[in-house]
Short mmCIF file of C-alpha atoms and ligand atoms in Angstrom, two decimals:
data_model
loop_
_atom_site.label_atom_id
_atom_site.label_comp_id
_atom_site.label_asym_id
_atom_site.label_seq_id
_atom_site.Cartn_x
_atom_site.Cartn_y
_atom_site.Cartn_z
CA MET A 242 98.16 45.12 133.98
CA THR A 243 96.58 42.43 131.82
CA LEU A 244 100.02 41.06 131.06
CA ALA A 245 100.86 40.86 134.74
CA ILE A 246 97.66 38.97 135.46
CA ASP A 247 98.27 36.57 132.57
CA GLN A 248 101.78 35.87 133.75
CA GLY A 249 100.52 35.31 137.26
CA ARG A 250 97.90 32.85 136.03
CA ARG A 251 100.46 31.04 133.93
CA ALA A 252 102.79 30.74 136.91
CA LEU A 253 99.92 29.42 138.98
CA LEU A 254 99.05 26.85 136.34
CA ARG A 255 102.69 25.84 136.03
CA GLY A 256 102.83 25.43 139.77
CA ARG A 257 99.74 23.23 139.77
CA ARG A 258 101.02 21.14 136.93
CA SER A 259 104.37 20.49 138.53
CA ALA A 260 102.93 19.48 141.90
CA PRO A 261 104.21 15.96 142.58
CA THR A 262 101.75 13.13 142.23
CA PRO A 263 101.89 10.87 145.29
CA PRO A 264 102.98 7.31 144.53
CA LEU A 265 100.24 4.73 144.38
CA ARG A 266 100.32 2.94 147.73
CA PRO A 267 98.66 -0.36 148.67
CA PRO A 268 94.90 -0.35 149.24
CA TRP A 269 93.73 0.93 152.63
CA SER A 270 96.80 3.19 152.89
CA LEU A 271 96.76 6.28 155.05
CA GLU A 272 97.13 9.63 153.35
CA GLU A 273 100.69 9.92 151.95
CA SER A 274 102.36 11.95 154.70
CA LEU A 275 100.84 9.75 157.41
CA PHE A 276 101.63 6.63 155.44
CA THR A 277 105.33 7.41 155.27
CA GLN A 278 105.30 8.23 159.00
CA HIS A 279 103.76 4.89 159.93
CA CYS A 280 105.17 2.50 157.34
CA THR A 281 108.38 0.84 158.55
CA ARG A 282 109.15 -0.54 155.06
CA CYS A 283 109.07 -4.04 156.51
CA GLY A 284 107.92 -5.44 153.18
CA ASP A 285 105.34 -7.80 154.69
CA CYS A 286 102.56 -6.50 152.44
CA ILE A 287 104.77 -7.07 149.41
CA ASP A 288 105.53 -10.64 150.46
CA VAL A 289 101.90 -11.65 150.94
CA CYS A 290 100.32 -9.94 147.94
CA GLU A 291 98.68 -12.81 146.08
CA THR A 292 99.00 -11.16 142.69
CA ALA A 293 102.49 -9.72 143.33
CA ILE A 294 101.49 -6.21 142.32
CA LEU A 295 103.16 -4.65 145.36
CA VAL A 296 106.80 -3.74 144.87
CA LYS A 297 109.40 -1.69 146.70
CA GLY A 298 109.34 1.86 145.43
CA ASP A 299 111.40 4.93 146.22
CA GLY A 300 112.89 4.80 149.69
CA GLY A 301 111.77 1.20 150.09
CA PHE A 302 108.12 2.09 150.58
CA PRO A 303 105.60 -0.21 148.90
CA THR A 304 103.94 0.91 145.69
CA VAL A 305 101.54 -0.71 143.26
CA ASP A 306 102.58 -1.85 139.78
CA PHE A 307 99.50 -2.73 137.74
CA ALA A 308 101.68 -3.88 134.86
CA ARG A 309 102.12 -7.03 136.99
CA GLY A 310 98.44 -7.72 137.47
CA GLU A 311 95.38 -6.65 139.39
CA CYS A 312 94.32 -6.16 142.98
CA THR A 313 91.82 -8.77 144.13
CA PHE A 314 91.16 -6.90 147.38
CA CYS A 315 92.06 -10.11 149.21
CA GLN A 316 93.13 -8.01 152.24
CA GLY A 317 96.38 -9.93 152.61
CA CYS A 318 98.38 -6.71 152.78
CA LEU A 319 95.93 -5.16 155.20
CA SER A 320 95.90 -8.09 157.61
CA HIS A 321 99.71 -8.36 157.67
CA CYS A 322 100.45 -4.69 158.24
CA GLU A 323 101.15 -4.26 161.95
CA THR A 324 101.93 -0.57 161.95
CA GLY A 325 98.60 0.96 161.00
CA ALA A 326 99.95 2.30 157.72
CA LEU A 327 97.16 0.26 156.17
CA ASN A 328 93.92 0.79 157.98
CA ALA A 329 90.71 -1.22 157.65
CA ALA A 330 88.67 1.85 158.60
CA ILE A 331 89.55 3.39 155.25
CA THR A 332 86.77 2.74 152.79
CA PRO A 333 86.75 2.31 149.90
CA PRO A 334 90.26 0.80 149.91
CA TRP A 335 91.35 3.45 147.44
CA ASN A 336 89.91 6.17 145.24
CA ILE A 337 91.80 5.54 142.05
CA LYS A 338 89.94 5.20 138.78
CA ALA A 339 90.91 3.90 135.38
CA GLY A 340 91.41 6.33 132.52
CA ILE A 341 91.99 5.67 128.82
CA ASN A 342 94.27 7.91 126.80
CA ALA A 343 94.68 8.61 123.10
CA GLN A 344 96.94 5.59 122.58
CA CYS A 345 93.81 3.42 122.61
CA LEU A 346 93.75 1.36 119.40
CA THR A 347 90.20 2.45 118.68
CA GLN A 348 91.56 5.96 118.14
CA GLN A 349 93.36 4.51 115.11
CA GLN A 350 90.12 2.83 114.01
CA VAL A 351 91.28 -0.61 115.20
CA VAL A 352 88.59 -2.69 116.88
CA CYS A 353 89.66 -3.78 120.37
CA ARG A 354 87.70 -4.69 123.50
CA SER A 355 90.38 -6.40 125.57
CA CYS A 356 89.93 -4.09 128.53
CA ALA A 357 86.15 -4.45 128.67
CA ASP A 358 86.41 -8.23 128.47
CA LEU A 359 88.43 -8.23 131.69
CA CYS A 360 86.39 -5.75 133.68
CA GLU A 361 84.28 -7.67 136.18
CA THR A 362 82.16 -4.69 137.14
CA ARG A 363 81.40 -3.78 133.52
CA ALA A 364 82.74 -0.28 134.09
CA ILE A 365 84.07 -0.05 130.53
CA ARG A 366 81.41 0.80 127.98
CA PHE A 367 81.37 1.15 124.22
CA ASP A 368 78.71 3.39 122.79
CA PRO A 369 77.48 2.43 119.32
CA LEU A 370 79.10 4.62 116.68
CA ALA A 371 77.64 4.71 113.19
CA GLY A 372 80.30 4.33 110.51
CA GLY A 373 83.27 4.16 112.89
CA VAL A 374 85.01 2.16 115.59
CA ALA A 375 83.48 2.62 119.01
CA SER A 376 85.84 3.82 121.73
CA PRO A 377 85.74 2.75 125.35
CA ARG A 378 84.79 5.02 128.18
CA ILE A 379 84.89 4.42 131.91
CA GLU A 380 81.86 4.64 134.15
CA ALA A 381 83.69 6.00 137.18
CA ASP A 382 81.01 4.94 139.64
CA GLN A 383 81.51 1.32 138.69
CA CYS A 384 85.32 1.33 138.57
CA THR A 385 86.83 -0.24 141.68
CA GLY A 386 90.37 0.63 140.65
CA CYS A 387 91.32 -3.04 140.55
CA GLY A 388 93.70 -2.47 137.63
CA ALA A 389 92.73 -5.62 135.73
CA CYS A 390 92.35 -3.63 132.52
CA VAL A 391 95.89 -2.18 132.62
CA SER A 392 98.13 -5.09 131.70
CA VAL A 393 95.78 -6.49 129.04
CA CYS A 394 95.73 -3.31 126.98
CA PRO A 395 97.95 -3.94 123.93
CA SER A 396 98.72 -0.25 123.48
CA HIS A 397 99.34 0.65 127.14
CA ALA A 398 96.52 3.18 126.96
CA ILE A 399 95.10 2.66 130.45
CA ASN A 400 96.37 4.04 133.70
CA LEU A 401 94.90 4.53 137.11
CA SER A 402 95.03 7.69 139.08
CA ASN A 403 93.31 9.47 141.86
CA PRO A 404 90.96 12.08 140.36
CA GLU A 405 92.31 14.47 143.01
CA HIS A 406 95.80 14.00 141.55
CA PRO A 407 95.17 13.67 137.84
CA THR A 408 97.93 12.80 135.45
CA ASP A 409 99.61 15.74 133.77
CA PRO A 410 97.52 16.42 130.65
CA ASP A 411 100.67 16.68 128.57
CA GLN A 412 101.61 13.14 129.58
CA GLY A 413 98.47 11.56 128.14
CA ALA A 414 95.76 12.28 130.62
CA PRO A 415 93.11 9.75 131.30
CA HIS A 416 89.73 10.53 129.78
CA HIS A 417 88.02 10.48 133.03
CA ALA A 418 85.11 9.07 133.37
CA ARG A 419 81.71 10.32 133.08
CA THR A 420 79.78 9.89 136.29
CA ARG A 421 76.12 9.33 136.17
S1 LIG B 706 94.49 -6.62 148.66
FE1 LIG B 706 95.54 -8.53 148.13
S2 LIG B 706 95.88 -8.40 145.90
FE2 LIG B 706 95.40 -6.32 146.63
S3 LIG B 706 97.42 -5.36 147.06
FE3 LIG B 706 96.67 -6.25 149.00
S4 LIG B 706 97.59 -8.29 149.07
FE4 LIG B 706 97.72 -7.59 146.94
S1 LIG B 707 103.20 -4.16 155.85
FE1 LIG B 707 102.68 -2.03 156.49
S2 LIG B 707 104.55 -1.25 157.47
FE2 LIG B 707 105.17 -3.06 156.28
S3 LIG B 707 105.81 -2.22 154.26
FE3 LIG B 707 103.63 -2.77 154.09
S4 LIG B 707 102.51 -0.87 154.56
FE4 LIG B 707 104.63 -0.60 155.31
S1 LIG B 708 90.27 -0.73 137.04
FE1 LIG B 708 89.04 -2.64 137.27
S2 LIG B 708 86.92 -1.92 137.62
FE2 LIG B 708 88.09 -0.15 136.80
S3 LIG B 708 87.73 -0.20 134.55
FE3 LIG B 708 89.65 -1.36 134.94
S4 LIG B 708 89.00 -3.54 135.16
FE4 LIG B 708 87.14 -2.25 135.37
#
Protein backbone atom coordinates (compact mmCIF):
# COMPACT_ATOMS: atom_id res chain seq x y z
CA MET A 1 0.00 0.00 0.00
CA THR A 2 2.80 2.36 1.00
CA LEU A 3 4.61 1.54 -2.21
CA ALA A 4 1.53 2.35 -4.26
CA ILE A 5 1.16 5.70 -2.53
CA ASP A 6 4.84 6.52 -3.02
CA GLN A 7 4.65 5.68 -6.70
CA GLY A 8 1.53 7.79 -7.04
CA ARG A 9 3.23 10.74 -5.38
CA ARG A 10 6.28 10.34 -7.56
CA ALA A 11 4.12 10.28 -10.68
CA LEU A 12 2.35 13.39 -9.47
CA LEU A 13 5.64 15.16 -8.86
CA ARG A 14 6.93 14.08 -12.25
CA GLY A 15 3.78 15.42 -13.81
CA ARG A 16 4.19 18.77 -12.06
CA ARG A 17 7.81 19.01 -13.02
CA SER A 18 7.19 18.33 -16.68
CA ALA A 19 4.36 20.86 -17.00
CA PRO A 20 5.43 23.28 -19.73
CA THR A 21 6.52 26.73 -18.65
CA PRO A 22 4.74 29.39 -20.71
CA PRO A 23 7.08 31.53 -22.80
CA LEU A 24 7.84 34.96 -21.45
CA ARG A 25 5.60 37.35 -23.37
CA PRO A 26 5.86 41.15 -23.60
CA PRO A 27 4.74 43.18 -20.59
CA TRP A 28 0.98 43.70 -20.24
CA SER A 29 0.30 40.40 -22.03
CA LEU A 30 -2.92 38.52 -21.50
CA GLU A 31 -2.73 35.10 -19.90
CA GLU A 32 -1.02 32.69 -22.34
CA SER A 33 -4.05 30.98 -23.89
CA LEU A 34 -5.81 34.32 -24.39
CA PHE A 35 -2.61 35.91 -25.64
CA THR A 36 -2.19 33.38 -28.42
CA GLN A 37 -5.87 33.80 -29.34
CA HIS A 38 -5.56 37.57 -29.68
CA CYS A 39 -2.02 38.07 -30.95
CA THR A 40 -1.89 38.17 -34.76
CA ARG A 41 1.93 37.91 -34.78
CA CYS A 42 2.07 41.22 -36.60
CA GLY A 43 5.45 41.98 -35.04
CA ASP A 44 4.66 45.64 -34.31
CA CYS A 45 5.68 45.31 -30.66
CA ILE A 46 8.99 43.80 -31.74
CA ASP A 47 9.66 46.63 -34.16
CA VAL A 48 9.06 49.41 -31.64
CA CYS A 49 10.77 47.93 -28.59
CA GLU A 50 13.36 50.56 -27.70
CA THR A 51 15.76 48.07 -26.17
CA ALA A 52 15.15 45.34 -28.77
CA ILE A 53 14.44 42.68 -26.18
CA LEU A 54 11.34 41.45 -28.01
CA VAL A 55 11.99 38.75 -30.58
CA LYS A 56 9.93 36.31 -32.60
CA GLY A 57 9.58 33.07 -30.70
CA ASP A 58 7.93 29.76 -31.49
CA GLY A 59 5.12 30.13 -33.99
CA GLY A 60 6.08 33.74 -34.62
CA PHE A 61 4.67 34.97 -31.32
CA PRO A 62 6.73 37.63 -29.53
CA THR A 63 8.86 36.62 -26.57
CA VAL A 64 11.32 38.43 -24.34
CA ASP A 65 15.07 37.84 -24.50
CA PHE A 66 16.76 39.51 -21.53
CA ALA A 67 20.18 38.53 -22.87
CA ARG A 68 19.65 41.49 -25.23
CA GLY A 69 18.91 44.04 -22.53
CA GLU A 70 16.25 45.24 -20.15
CA CYS A 71 12.66 46.40 -20.28
CA THR A 72 12.31 50.12 -19.59
CA PHE A 73 8.51 49.86 -19.38
CA CYS A 74 8.36 52.56 -22.06
CA GLN A 75 4.95 51.19 -23.16
CA GLY A 76 5.95 51.24 -26.82
CA CYS A 77 4.78 47.67 -27.30
CA LEU A 78 1.57 48.32 -25.42
CA SER A 79 0.63 51.42 -27.38
CA HIS A 80 1.31 49.76 -30.76
CA CYS A 81 -0.60 46.56 -30.11
CA GLU A 82 -3.99 46.93 -31.80
CA THR A 83 -5.40 43.52 -30.99
CA GLY A 84 -5.73 43.66 -27.22
CA ALA A 85 -3.13 40.95 -26.72
CA LEU A 86 -1.35 43.55 -24.63
CA ASN A 87 -3.72 45.26 -22.28
CA ALA A 88 -3.11 48.41 -20.23
CA ALA A 89 -5.57 47.20 -17.59
CA ILE A 90 -3.07 44.53 -16.59
CA THR A 91 -1.05 45.74 -13.65
CA PRO A 92 1.71 45.27 -12.81
CA PRO A 93 2.90 44.75 -16.41
CA TRP A 94 4.19 41.33 -15.43
CA ASN A 95 4.78 39.19 -12.37
CA ILE A 96 8.21 37.83 -13.15
CA LYS A 97 10.98 38.11 -10.58
CA ALA A 98 14.72 37.69 -10.77
CA GLY A 99 16.35 34.64 -9.25
CA ILE A 100 20.02 33.81 -8.75
CA ASN A 101 21.27 30.26 -9.10
CA ALA A 102 24.35 28.41 -7.92
CA GLN A 103 26.45 29.60 -10.87
CA CYS A 104 26.82 32.95 -9.09
CA LEU A 105 30.53 33.73 -8.76
CA THR A 106 30.14 34.41 -5.05
CA GLN A 107 29.39 30.71 -4.63
CA GLN A 108 33.00 30.12 -5.71
CA GLN A 109 34.15 32.79 -3.24
CA VAL A 110 34.71 35.36 -6.01
CA VAL A 111 33.63 38.90 -5.13
CA CYS A 112 31.14 40.26 -7.66
CA ARG A 113 28.40 42.89 -7.42
CA SER A 114 27.70 43.54 -11.09
CA CYS A 115 24.01 42.73 -10.79
CA ALA A 116 23.42 44.96 -7.77
CA ASP A 117 25.22 47.86 -9.43
CA LEU A 118 22.66 47.78 -12.25
CA CYS A 119 19.52 47.35 -10.20
CA GLU A 120 17.74 50.69 -10.03
CA THR A 121 15.29 49.59 -7.36
CA ARG A 122 18.03 48.18 -5.12
CA ALA A 123 16.28 44.82 -5.05
CA ILE A 124 19.59 42.94 -4.87
CA ARG A 125 21.08 42.83 -1.40
CA PHE A 126 24.29 41.48 0.05
CA ASP A 127 24.21 40.57 3.70
CA PRO A 128 27.51 40.96 5.54
CA LEU A 129 29.22 37.60 5.94
CA ALA A 130 32.07 37.25 8.41
CA GLY A 131 35.06 35.45 6.90
CA GLY A 132 33.49 34.79 3.50
CA VAL A 133 32.19 36.35 0.29
CA ALA A 134 28.68 37.72 0.62
CA SER A 135 26.13 36.35 -1.84
CA PRO A 136 23.32 38.32 -3.42
CA ARG A 137 19.70 37.76 -2.66
CA ILE A 138 16.62 39.27 -4.26
CA GLU A 139 14.04 41.25 -2.36
CA ALA A 140 11.05 40.10 -4.40
CA ASP A 141 8.86 43.02 -3.38
CA GLN A 142 11.30 45.45 -4.93
CA CYS A 143 12.02 43.51 -8.12
CA THR A 144 10.14 44.93 -11.10
CA GLY A 145 11.27 42.16 -13.41
CA CYS A 146 13.05 44.66 -15.66
CA GLY A 147 15.81 42.15 -16.46
CA ALA A 148 18.66 44.67 -16.25
CA CYS A 149 20.64 42.30 -14.04
CA VAL A 150 20.53 39.38 -16.49
CA SER A 151 22.92 40.37 -19.26
CA VAL A 152 25.50 41.92 -16.90
CA CYS A 153 26.02 38.75 -14.90
CA PRO A 154 29.37 37.28 -16.00
CA SER A 155 28.36 33.75 -15.03
CA HIS A 156 24.82 33.76 -16.43
CA ALA A 157 23.46 33.05 -12.97
CA ILE A 158 20.33 35.19 -13.15
CA ASN A 159 17.06 34.37 -14.79
CA LEU A 160 13.56 35.69 -14.51
CA SER A 161 10.50 33.61 -14.02
CA ASN A 162 6.99 33.82 -12.80
CA PRO A 163 6.87 32.43 -9.25
CA GLU A 164 3.73 30.57 -10.34
CA HIS A 165 5.79 28.79 -13.00
CA PRO A 166 9.15 28.30 -11.33
CA THR A 167 12.10 26.94 -13.21
CA ASP A 168 12.65 23.22 -12.90
CA PRO A 169 14.81 22.80 -9.78
CA ASP A 170 17.09 20.42 -11.66
CA GLN A 171 17.81 23.13 -14.21
CA GLY A 172 19.24 25.57 -11.68
CA ALA A 173 16.28 27.05 -9.93
CA PRO A 174 16.29 30.64 -8.92
CA HIS A 175 16.78 31.25 -5.22
CA HIS A 176 13.61 33.09 -4.88
CA ALA A 177 13.42 35.78 -3.09
CA ARG A 178 12.60 36.38 0.41
CA THR A 179 9.60 38.62 0.79
CA ARG A 180 9.34 40.87 3.72
S1 LIG B 1 7.80 48.34 -22.55
FE1 LIG B 1 9.23 49.23 -24.02
S2 LIG B 1 11.24 48.31 -23.50
FE2 LIG B 1 9.63 47.05 -22.51
S3 LIG B 1 9.18 45.39 -24.00
FE3 LIG B 1 7.69 47.04 -24.37
S4 LIG B 1 8.63 48.28 -25.99
FE4 LIG B 1 10.27 47.02 -25.10
S1 LIG C 1 1.76 44.06 -31.43
FE1 LIG C 1 0.22 42.77 -30.35
S2 LIG C 1 -0.69 41.48 -31.96
FE2 LIG C 1 1.24 42.31 -32.80
S3 LIG C 1 2.80 40.71 -32.33
FE3 LIG C 1 2.82 42.21 -30.64
S4 LIG C 1 1.43 41.34 -29.09
FE4 LIG C 1 0.99 40.29 -31.04
S1 LIG D 1 15.06 42.28 -12.64
FE1 LIG D 1 15.44 44.52 -12.43
S2 LIG D 1 14.48 45.09 -10.47
FE2 LIG D 1 14.68 42.82 -10.47
S3 LIG D 1 16.65 42.40 -9.42
FE3 LIG D 1 17.10 42.50 -11.65
S4 LIG D 1 17.70 44.66 -12.04
FE4 LIG D 1 16.67 44.60 -10.02
